[in-house]
Short mmCIF file of C-alpha atoms and ligand atoms in Angstrom, two decimals:
data_model
loop_
_atom_site.label_atom_id
_atom_site.label_comp_id
_atom_site.label_asym_id
_atom_site.label_seq_id
_atom_site.Cartn_x
_atom_site.Cartn_y
_atom_site.Cartn_z
CA MET A 1206 -107.32 -167.56 138.73
CA LYS A 1207 -107.33 -171.11 140.02
CA LYS A 1208 -107.53 -171.64 143.76
CA ARG A 1209 -104.52 -173.25 145.41
CA ILE A 1210 -104.96 -175.97 148.01
CA CYS A 1211 -102.32 -177.42 150.29
CA ILE A 1212 -102.86 -181.09 151.13
CA LEU A 1213 -101.19 -182.12 154.39
CA TYR A 1214 -100.76 -185.87 154.50
CA THR A 1215 -100.28 -187.07 158.08
CA GLY A 1216 -101.01 -190.80 157.62
CA GLY A 1217 -104.11 -192.94 158.22
CA THR A 1218 -105.75 -195.73 156.25
CA ILE A 1219 -106.19 -193.51 153.17
CA GLY A 1220 -102.54 -193.94 152.17
CA MET A 1221 -101.83 -197.29 153.77
CA VAL A 1222 -100.62 -200.41 152.01
CA PRO A 1223 -100.85 -204.04 153.16
CA THR A 1224 -97.80 -205.27 155.11
CA GLU A 1225 -97.16 -208.53 156.95
CA ASN A 1226 -98.40 -206.83 160.15
CA GLY A 1227 -101.56 -205.40 158.60
CA TYR A 1228 -102.10 -202.02 156.93
CA ALA A 1229 -99.42 -199.38 157.49
CA PRO A 1230 -98.46 -196.07 155.86
CA LYS A 1231 -95.59 -196.12 153.34
CA LYS A 1232 -93.17 -193.24 152.99
CA GLY A 1233 -92.93 -191.54 149.59
CA TYR A 1234 -95.75 -193.51 147.98
CA PHE A 1235 -98.89 -191.41 148.25
CA TYR A 1236 -98.08 -188.38 146.10
CA ASP A 1237 -97.71 -190.45 142.94
CA ALA A 1238 -100.79 -192.49 143.86
CA ILE A 1239 -103.03 -189.41 144.05
CA ALA A 1240 -101.36 -187.61 141.14
CA ALA A 1241 -102.48 -190.57 139.02
CA ILE A 1242 -106.20 -189.97 139.85
CA PRO A 1243 -107.53 -188.28 136.69
CA ASP A 1244 -110.20 -186.26 138.58
CA LEU A 1245 -107.60 -184.60 140.77
CA ASN A 1246 -106.01 -183.14 137.64
CA SER A 1247 -109.27 -182.08 136.02
CA HIS A 1248 -109.36 -178.42 135.01
CA ASP A 1249 -112.37 -177.99 137.33
CA MET A 1250 -110.21 -178.84 140.33
CA PRO A 1251 -108.16 -176.32 142.28
CA GLU A 1252 -104.40 -176.58 141.93
CA TRP A 1253 -102.91 -178.58 144.74
CA ASP A 1254 -99.61 -179.41 146.37
CA MET A 1255 -98.97 -182.05 148.96
CA ILE A 1256 -96.77 -182.02 152.04
CA GLU A 1257 -96.00 -185.47 153.42
CA PHE A 1258 -95.39 -185.67 157.16
CA ASP A 1259 -92.56 -187.69 158.57
CA PRO A 1260 -93.23 -190.09 160.17
CA LEU A 1261 -96.62 -190.97 158.68
CA LEU A 1262 -98.83 -192.19 161.48
CA ASP A 1263 -101.77 -194.39 162.21
CA SER A 1264 -103.90 -191.76 163.93
CA SER A 1265 -103.94 -193.75 167.17
CA ASN A 1266 -100.42 -192.37 167.57
CA ILE A 1267 -101.35 -188.75 167.01
CA ALA A 1268 -100.95 -186.56 170.07
CA VAL A 1269 -100.23 -182.97 171.06
CA GLU A 1270 -96.91 -182.76 169.20
CA GLN A 1271 -98.54 -183.79 165.90
CA TRP A 1272 -101.41 -181.33 166.42
CA ASN A 1273 -98.78 -178.61 166.81
CA GLN A 1274 -96.97 -179.87 163.70
CA ILE A 1275 -100.18 -179.70 161.63
CA GLY A 1276 -100.93 -176.26 163.06
CA ARG A 1277 -97.44 -175.01 162.17
CA ALA A 1278 -97.74 -176.38 158.62
CA ILE A 1279 -101.01 -174.45 158.17
CA ARG A 1280 -99.55 -171.28 159.71
CA ASP A 1281 -96.38 -171.41 157.62
CA ASN A 1282 -98.35 -171.90 154.38
CA TYR A 1283 -101.34 -169.75 155.28
CA GLU A 1284 -100.67 -166.89 152.88
CA ALA A 1285 -99.62 -169.10 149.97
CA TYR A 1286 -102.84 -171.16 149.78
CA ASP A 1287 -106.59 -170.58 149.64
CA GLY A 1288 -107.40 -173.62 151.73
CA PHE A 1289 -106.08 -176.77 153.37
CA VAL A 1290 -106.99 -180.45 153.27
CA VAL A 1291 -105.59 -182.52 156.13
CA LEU A 1292 -105.40 -186.25 155.36
CA HIS A 1293 -105.62 -188.07 158.66
CA GLY A 1294 -106.55 -191.46 160.10
CA THR A 1295 -110.17 -191.73 161.12
CA ASP A 1296 -109.63 -193.08 164.63
CA THR A 1297 -108.66 -189.76 166.20
CA MET A 1298 -109.70 -187.39 163.41
CA ALA A 1299 -112.48 -185.85 165.52
CA TYR A 1300 -109.95 -185.02 168.27
CA THR A 1301 -107.54 -183.43 165.79
CA ALA A 1302 -110.37 -181.49 164.11
CA SER A 1303 -111.44 -180.21 167.54
CA ALA A 1304 -107.87 -179.33 168.50
CA LEU A 1305 -107.21 -177.43 165.25
CA SER A 1306 -110.46 -175.48 165.63
CA PHE A 1307 -109.12 -174.02 168.87
CA MET A 1308 -105.47 -173.69 167.84
CA LEU A 1309 -106.14 -171.75 164.64
CA GLU A 1310 -107.39 -168.39 165.86
CA GLY A 1311 -108.87 -165.84 163.47
CA LEU A 1312 -109.08 -168.50 160.74
CA SER A 1313 -110.70 -167.23 157.54
CA LYS A 1314 -109.85 -170.07 155.13
CA PRO A 1315 -111.20 -173.62 154.87
CA VAL A 1316 -109.33 -176.39 156.72
CA ILE A 1317 -110.92 -179.75 155.83
CA LEU A 1318 -109.88 -182.99 157.51
CA THR A 1319 -110.58 -186.22 155.71
CA GLY A 1320 -109.36 -189.78 155.30
CA SER A 1321 -110.89 -193.11 154.40
CA GLN A 1322 -111.99 -196.44 155.79
CA ILE A 1323 -110.58 -198.41 152.83
CA PRO A 1324 -107.08 -197.58 151.55
CA LEU A 1325 -106.80 -195.81 148.20
CA CYS A 1326 -104.96 -198.82 146.79
CA LYS A 1327 -107.90 -201.19 147.46
CA LEU A 1328 -111.08 -201.91 145.50
CA ARG A 1329 -114.15 -199.94 146.62
CA SER A 1330 -111.99 -197.39 148.41
CA ASP A 1331 -113.79 -194.34 149.75
CA ALA A 1332 -110.53 -192.38 149.54
CA ARG A 1333 -111.13 -190.88 146.08
CA ASP A 1334 -114.46 -189.26 146.85
CA ASN A 1335 -113.37 -188.06 150.29
CA LEU A 1336 -110.19 -186.51 148.88
CA ILE A 1337 -111.72 -185.01 145.73
CA THR A 1338 -114.79 -183.57 147.48
CA SER A 1339 -112.69 -182.18 150.36
CA THR A 1340 -110.37 -180.50 147.86
CA LEU A 1341 -113.35 -179.00 146.02
CA ILE A 1342 -114.85 -177.75 149.30
CA ALA A 1343 -111.50 -176.24 150.31
CA GLY A 1344 -111.26 -174.57 146.89
CA ALA A 1345 -114.83 -173.24 146.96
CA GLY A 1346 -114.01 -171.29 150.12
CA ASN A 1347 -117.60 -171.17 151.44
CA VAL A 1348 -116.58 -172.51 154.84
CA LYS A 1349 -113.99 -170.55 156.75
CA GLU A 1350 -113.51 -172.88 159.66
CA VAL A 1351 -112.07 -176.28 160.58
CA CYS A 1352 -114.34 -179.03 159.23
CA LEU A 1353 -114.33 -182.75 158.70
CA TYR A 1354 -115.61 -184.18 155.42
CA PHE A 1355 -116.47 -187.87 155.24
CA GLY A 1356 -118.97 -190.03 153.41
CA GLY A 1357 -120.90 -187.15 151.86
CA LYS A 1358 -121.19 -185.02 155.02
CA LEU A 1359 -119.35 -181.86 155.94
CA ILE A 1360 -119.23 -181.46 159.72
CA ARG A 1361 -117.87 -178.70 161.94
CA GLY A 1362 -114.63 -180.17 163.25
CA ASN A 1363 -115.38 -179.64 166.93
CA ARG A 1364 -118.87 -181.15 166.56
CA SER A 1365 -117.67 -184.33 164.87
CA THR A 1366 -117.41 -187.76 166.40
CA LYS A 1367 -116.44 -191.10 164.90
CA SER A 1368 -119.62 -193.16 164.97
CA SER A 1369 -118.73 -196.27 162.97
CA ALA A 1370 -115.65 -198.48 163.03
CA ASP A 1371 -116.39 -199.98 159.64
CA GLY A 1372 -119.08 -197.97 157.85
CA LEU A 1373 -118.17 -195.62 155.03
CA ILE A 1374 -120.32 -192.95 156.65
CA ALA A 1375 -118.12 -193.05 159.70
CA PHE A 1376 -118.70 -189.64 161.33
CA ASP A 1377 -121.66 -187.89 162.80
CA SER A 1378 -122.54 -184.45 164.07
CA PRO A 1379 -125.02 -185.35 166.80
CA ASN A 1380 -125.62 -181.86 168.15
CA TYR A 1381 -125.25 -179.58 165.15
CA HIS A 1382 -126.46 -179.43 161.57
CA PHE A 1383 -124.23 -180.80 158.84
CA LEU A 1384 -122.48 -177.85 157.25
CA ALA A 1385 -122.97 -179.35 153.80
CA GLU A 1386 -124.14 -182.54 152.19
CA ALA A 1387 -122.63 -183.82 148.99
CA GLY A 1388 -125.15 -185.45 146.68
CA ILE A 1389 -125.35 -184.60 143.00
CA ASP A 1390 -124.44 -181.09 144.16
CA ILE A 1391 -122.62 -179.97 147.26
CA ARG A 1392 -125.36 -178.20 149.23
CA TYR A 1393 -124.14 -175.88 151.96
CA ASN A 1394 -126.21 -175.15 155.01
CA VAL A 1395 -125.22 -171.49 154.83
CA ALA A 1396 -127.07 -170.40 157.98
CA SER A 1397 -125.04 -172.88 160.06
CA LEU A 1398 -121.55 -171.77 158.97
CA LEU A 1399 -119.27 -169.78 161.26
CA THR A 1400 -118.59 -166.20 160.25
CA PRO A 1401 -114.92 -165.43 160.77
CA PRO A 1402 -114.31 -162.53 163.16
CA LEU A 1403 -113.79 -159.23 161.29
CA ASN A 1404 -110.18 -158.07 161.05
CA ALA A 1405 -109.02 -160.86 163.35
CA ASP A 1406 -105.37 -161.69 162.91
CA PHE A 1407 -104.76 -165.30 162.09
CA HIS A 1408 -102.43 -166.95 164.55
CA LEU A 1409 -101.58 -170.33 165.96
CA THR A 1410 -101.73 -171.23 169.63
CA GLU A 1411 -99.56 -174.29 170.06
CA PHE A 1412 -100.74 -176.71 172.71
CA LYS A 1413 -98.66 -177.61 175.74
CA GLN A 1414 -98.47 -181.08 177.25
CA ILE A 1415 -101.20 -180.85 179.88
CA SER A 1416 -102.35 -183.69 182.14
CA ILE A 1417 -105.96 -184.33 181.24
CA GLY A 1418 -108.20 -187.26 182.10
CA VAL A 1419 -111.51 -188.65 180.88
CA LEU A 1420 -113.62 -190.70 183.28
CA LYS A 1421 -116.71 -192.55 182.11
CA VAL A 1422 -119.19 -193.19 184.88
CA PHE A 1423 -120.89 -196.61 184.91
CA PRO A 1424 -123.35 -198.40 187.22
CA GLY A 1425 -121.42 -199.75 190.18
CA ILE A 1426 -118.40 -197.48 189.71
CA GLN A 1427 -116.26 -197.36 192.82
CA PHE A 1428 -115.16 -193.78 192.85
CA SER A 1429 -112.59 -194.30 195.55
CA LEU A 1430 -110.52 -196.30 193.04
CA PHE A 1431 -110.09 -193.11 191.01
CA GLU A 1432 -109.08 -190.91 193.92
CA SER A 1433 -105.42 -191.64 193.32
CA ILE A 1434 -105.48 -190.01 189.87
CA MET A 1435 -107.13 -186.85 191.20
CA THR A 1436 -103.88 -185.22 192.25
CA GLU A 1437 -102.66 -181.67 191.86
CA SER A 1438 -100.92 -182.57 188.61
CA LEU A 1439 -104.25 -183.38 186.94
CA LYS A 1440 -105.19 -180.09 185.24
CA GLY A 1441 -108.54 -181.09 183.80
CA ILE A 1442 -110.89 -184.02 183.74
CA VAL A 1443 -113.89 -184.68 181.52
CA LEU A 1444 -116.55 -186.67 183.37
CA GLU A 1445 -118.74 -188.62 180.98
CA THR A 1446 -121.92 -188.75 183.01
CA PHE A 1447 -125.33 -190.33 182.46
CA GLY A 1448 -127.99 -188.46 180.52
CA ALA A 1449 -128.26 -184.78 181.34
CA GLY A 1450 -125.24 -184.83 183.67
CA ASN A 1451 -126.16 -187.32 186.36
CA ILE A 1452 -123.85 -189.35 188.57
CA PRO A 1453 -124.67 -192.10 191.05
CA SER A 1454 -125.07 -190.87 194.59
CA TYR A 1455 -125.12 -194.27 196.33
CA ASP A 1456 -121.83 -194.21 198.19
CA ASP A 1457 -121.22 -190.49 198.66
CA ALA A 1458 -117.70 -191.04 197.43
CA LEU A 1459 -117.64 -189.06 194.21
CA LEU A 1460 -118.50 -185.63 195.50
CA PRO A 1461 -115.70 -185.42 198.07
CA ILE A 1462 -113.32 -186.53 195.29
CA ILE A 1463 -114.67 -183.89 192.89
CA ARG A 1464 -114.46 -181.29 195.63
CA LYS A 1465 -110.90 -182.31 196.34
CA ALA A 1466 -110.07 -182.18 192.64
CA PHE A 1467 -111.55 -178.71 192.49
CA GLU A 1468 -109.51 -177.60 195.50
CA ASN A 1469 -106.42 -179.03 193.80
CA GLY A 1470 -107.12 -176.75 190.85
CA THR A 1471 -108.44 -179.43 188.48
CA ILE A 1472 -111.16 -178.27 186.07
CA VAL A 1473 -113.92 -180.89 186.18
CA THR A 1474 -116.04 -180.69 183.02
CA VAL A 1475 -119.30 -182.57 182.83
CA CYS A 1476 -120.21 -184.11 179.47
CA SER A 1477 -122.85 -186.70 178.67
CA GLN A 1478 -122.48 -190.29 177.54
CA CYS A 1479 -125.44 -189.68 175.24
CA GLN A 1480 -124.34 -188.64 171.79
CA SER A 1481 -127.07 -186.08 171.39
CA GLY A 1482 -128.65 -183.65 173.80
CA THR A 1483 -127.15 -181.48 176.45
CA VAL A 1484 -125.94 -181.55 180.03
CA THR A 1485 -128.24 -179.55 182.29
CA LEU A 1486 -126.65 -179.43 185.71
CA GLY A 1487 -129.28 -179.08 188.38
CA ALA A 1488 -132.07 -180.73 186.41
CA TYR A 1489 -131.81 -183.66 188.83
CA ALA A 1490 -130.56 -183.84 192.39
CA THR A 1491 -127.95 -186.32 191.15
CA SER A 1492 -126.35 -183.57 189.06
CA SER A 1493 -126.79 -180.40 191.11
CA ALA A 1494 -124.26 -181.69 193.59
CA LEU A 1495 -121.64 -181.56 190.82
CA THR A 1496 -122.05 -177.81 190.45
CA LYS A 1497 -121.77 -177.37 194.20
CA ALA A 1498 -118.54 -179.33 194.11
CA GLY A 1499 -117.11 -176.87 191.55
CA ALA A 1500 -117.68 -178.75 188.26
CA VAL A 1501 -118.46 -176.90 185.02
CA SER A 1502 -121.00 -177.89 182.40
CA GLY A 1503 -119.83 -179.05 179.00
CA TYR A 1504 -123.39 -178.53 177.71
CA ASN A 1505 -123.63 -180.38 174.38
CA MET A 1506 -119.90 -180.53 173.63
CA THR A 1507 -118.46 -183.82 172.47
CA THR A 1508 -115.85 -185.36 174.73
CA GLU A 1509 -113.37 -184.78 171.89
CA ALA A 1510 -114.12 -181.06 171.89
CA ALA A 1511 -114.03 -180.83 175.70
CA VAL A 1512 -110.59 -182.50 175.82
CA ALA A 1513 -109.22 -180.22 173.07
CA LYS A 1514 -110.71 -177.14 174.73
CA LEU A 1515 -109.03 -177.99 178.04
CA TYR A 1516 -105.68 -178.32 176.26
CA TYR A 1517 -106.28 -175.00 174.53
CA LEU A 1518 -107.33 -172.97 177.57
CA PHE A 1519 -104.49 -174.31 179.71
CA SER A 1520 -102.03 -173.64 176.86
CA LEU A 1521 -103.16 -170.00 176.85
CA GLY A 1522 -101.95 -169.78 180.45
CA LEU A 1523 -105.29 -168.50 181.78
CA SER A 1524 -106.18 -168.56 185.45
CA ARG A 1525 -108.36 -171.36 186.70
CA ASP A 1526 -111.33 -169.00 187.12
CA GLU A 1527 -110.97 -167.78 183.53
CA ILE A 1528 -110.77 -171.37 182.30
CA LYS A 1529 -113.94 -172.27 184.22
CA VAL A 1530 -115.80 -169.38 182.60
CA LYS A 1531 -114.51 -170.09 179.09
CA MET A 1532 -115.23 -173.82 179.29
CA GLU A 1533 -118.91 -172.88 179.47
CA GLN A 1534 -118.71 -170.30 176.67
CA ASP A 1535 -119.02 -170.96 172.97
CA LEU A 1536 -115.60 -170.10 171.52
CA ARG A 1537 -115.61 -171.76 168.07
CA GLY A 1538 -119.14 -173.05 167.59
CA GLU A 1539 -118.39 -176.10 169.76
CA LEU A 1540 -121.38 -175.77 172.08
CA THR A 1541 -124.89 -174.42 172.27
CA LYS A 1542 -126.62 -173.71 175.56
N1 LIG B 2625 -106.36 -196.90 162.16
C1 LIG B 2625 -106.63 -195.97 161.09
C2 LIG B 2625 -106.19 -194.59 161.57
O1 LIG B 2625 -106.88 -193.95 162.30
C3 LIG B 2625 -108.10 -195.99 160.75
C4 LIG B 2625 -108.47 -195.23 159.50
O2 LIG B 2625 -107.82 -194.30 159.10
N2 LIG B 2625 -109.58 -195.59 158.85
O3 LIG B 2625 -105.10 -194.18 161.22
#
């Protein structure tokens, strides 16, 4: 029997058309445009249906409500399909892929996010390959996790990051193997795939609106300027630090602020500005102070994954101590220690 794939079209360049204000999505246009691609109707392809979201968005406008909407669409169609392809703008695709990886618990079917850098309607568009290969990967069913496929690479969703604003190989997986590479054949890196938990019930955890911040440290940063955002209403903050988790110690201002944030109940998660490698708190004196002030290590998580994980853990309603512990644990293949 043919596999059945549900394509969720949320917007993004892939389905955009030129307008007087630049590219924008167009309601009701994309289904016919992809139905006219001969390969998508080949007998070697899975059967597919498409659900068009309303409104269609440039992914810069995607936020928690849209993540929940995508999650609900997958939950509501979970039994009827063998896999899902989520068409999404590239700008925030790595955030959405990370968010879905946490929201969809007990997932045992492929969920593949993809999009394109050049709209389907334009010459040299990368939309066809990204869509066709993602649909084939979803139909093959080898991966049972949330992934992002783009430019020949299949990446674990919560390990992905957008690395090029204009290249057709626009995403990277700096701290984990590609899950598959599509050349003449699609070659899976079987040893690197997640094994779905046995007998786990599939369910969706919708995210709540949580106040989260990201602060990138830079030479000369005046920490006192940021004190005003470190209030009790800030639930979590991702600190993008230098190298292995280092912060400047020149004005002694950051640590009291971090300590205060910690006392306020804010979870301070330390990630690195380096794309690859890991945070090792305590490797240098400039980082050990962070642990003393109550910060947790994000190890080699991307900022995208750390942000999504904070949303997830707070949405579960866990205590602050439980969140601190789980931030440092590998929940969905998002970090390695
Ligand atoms: N601005 C677009 C988006 O993220 C970029 C793209 O899809 N290539 O929706």
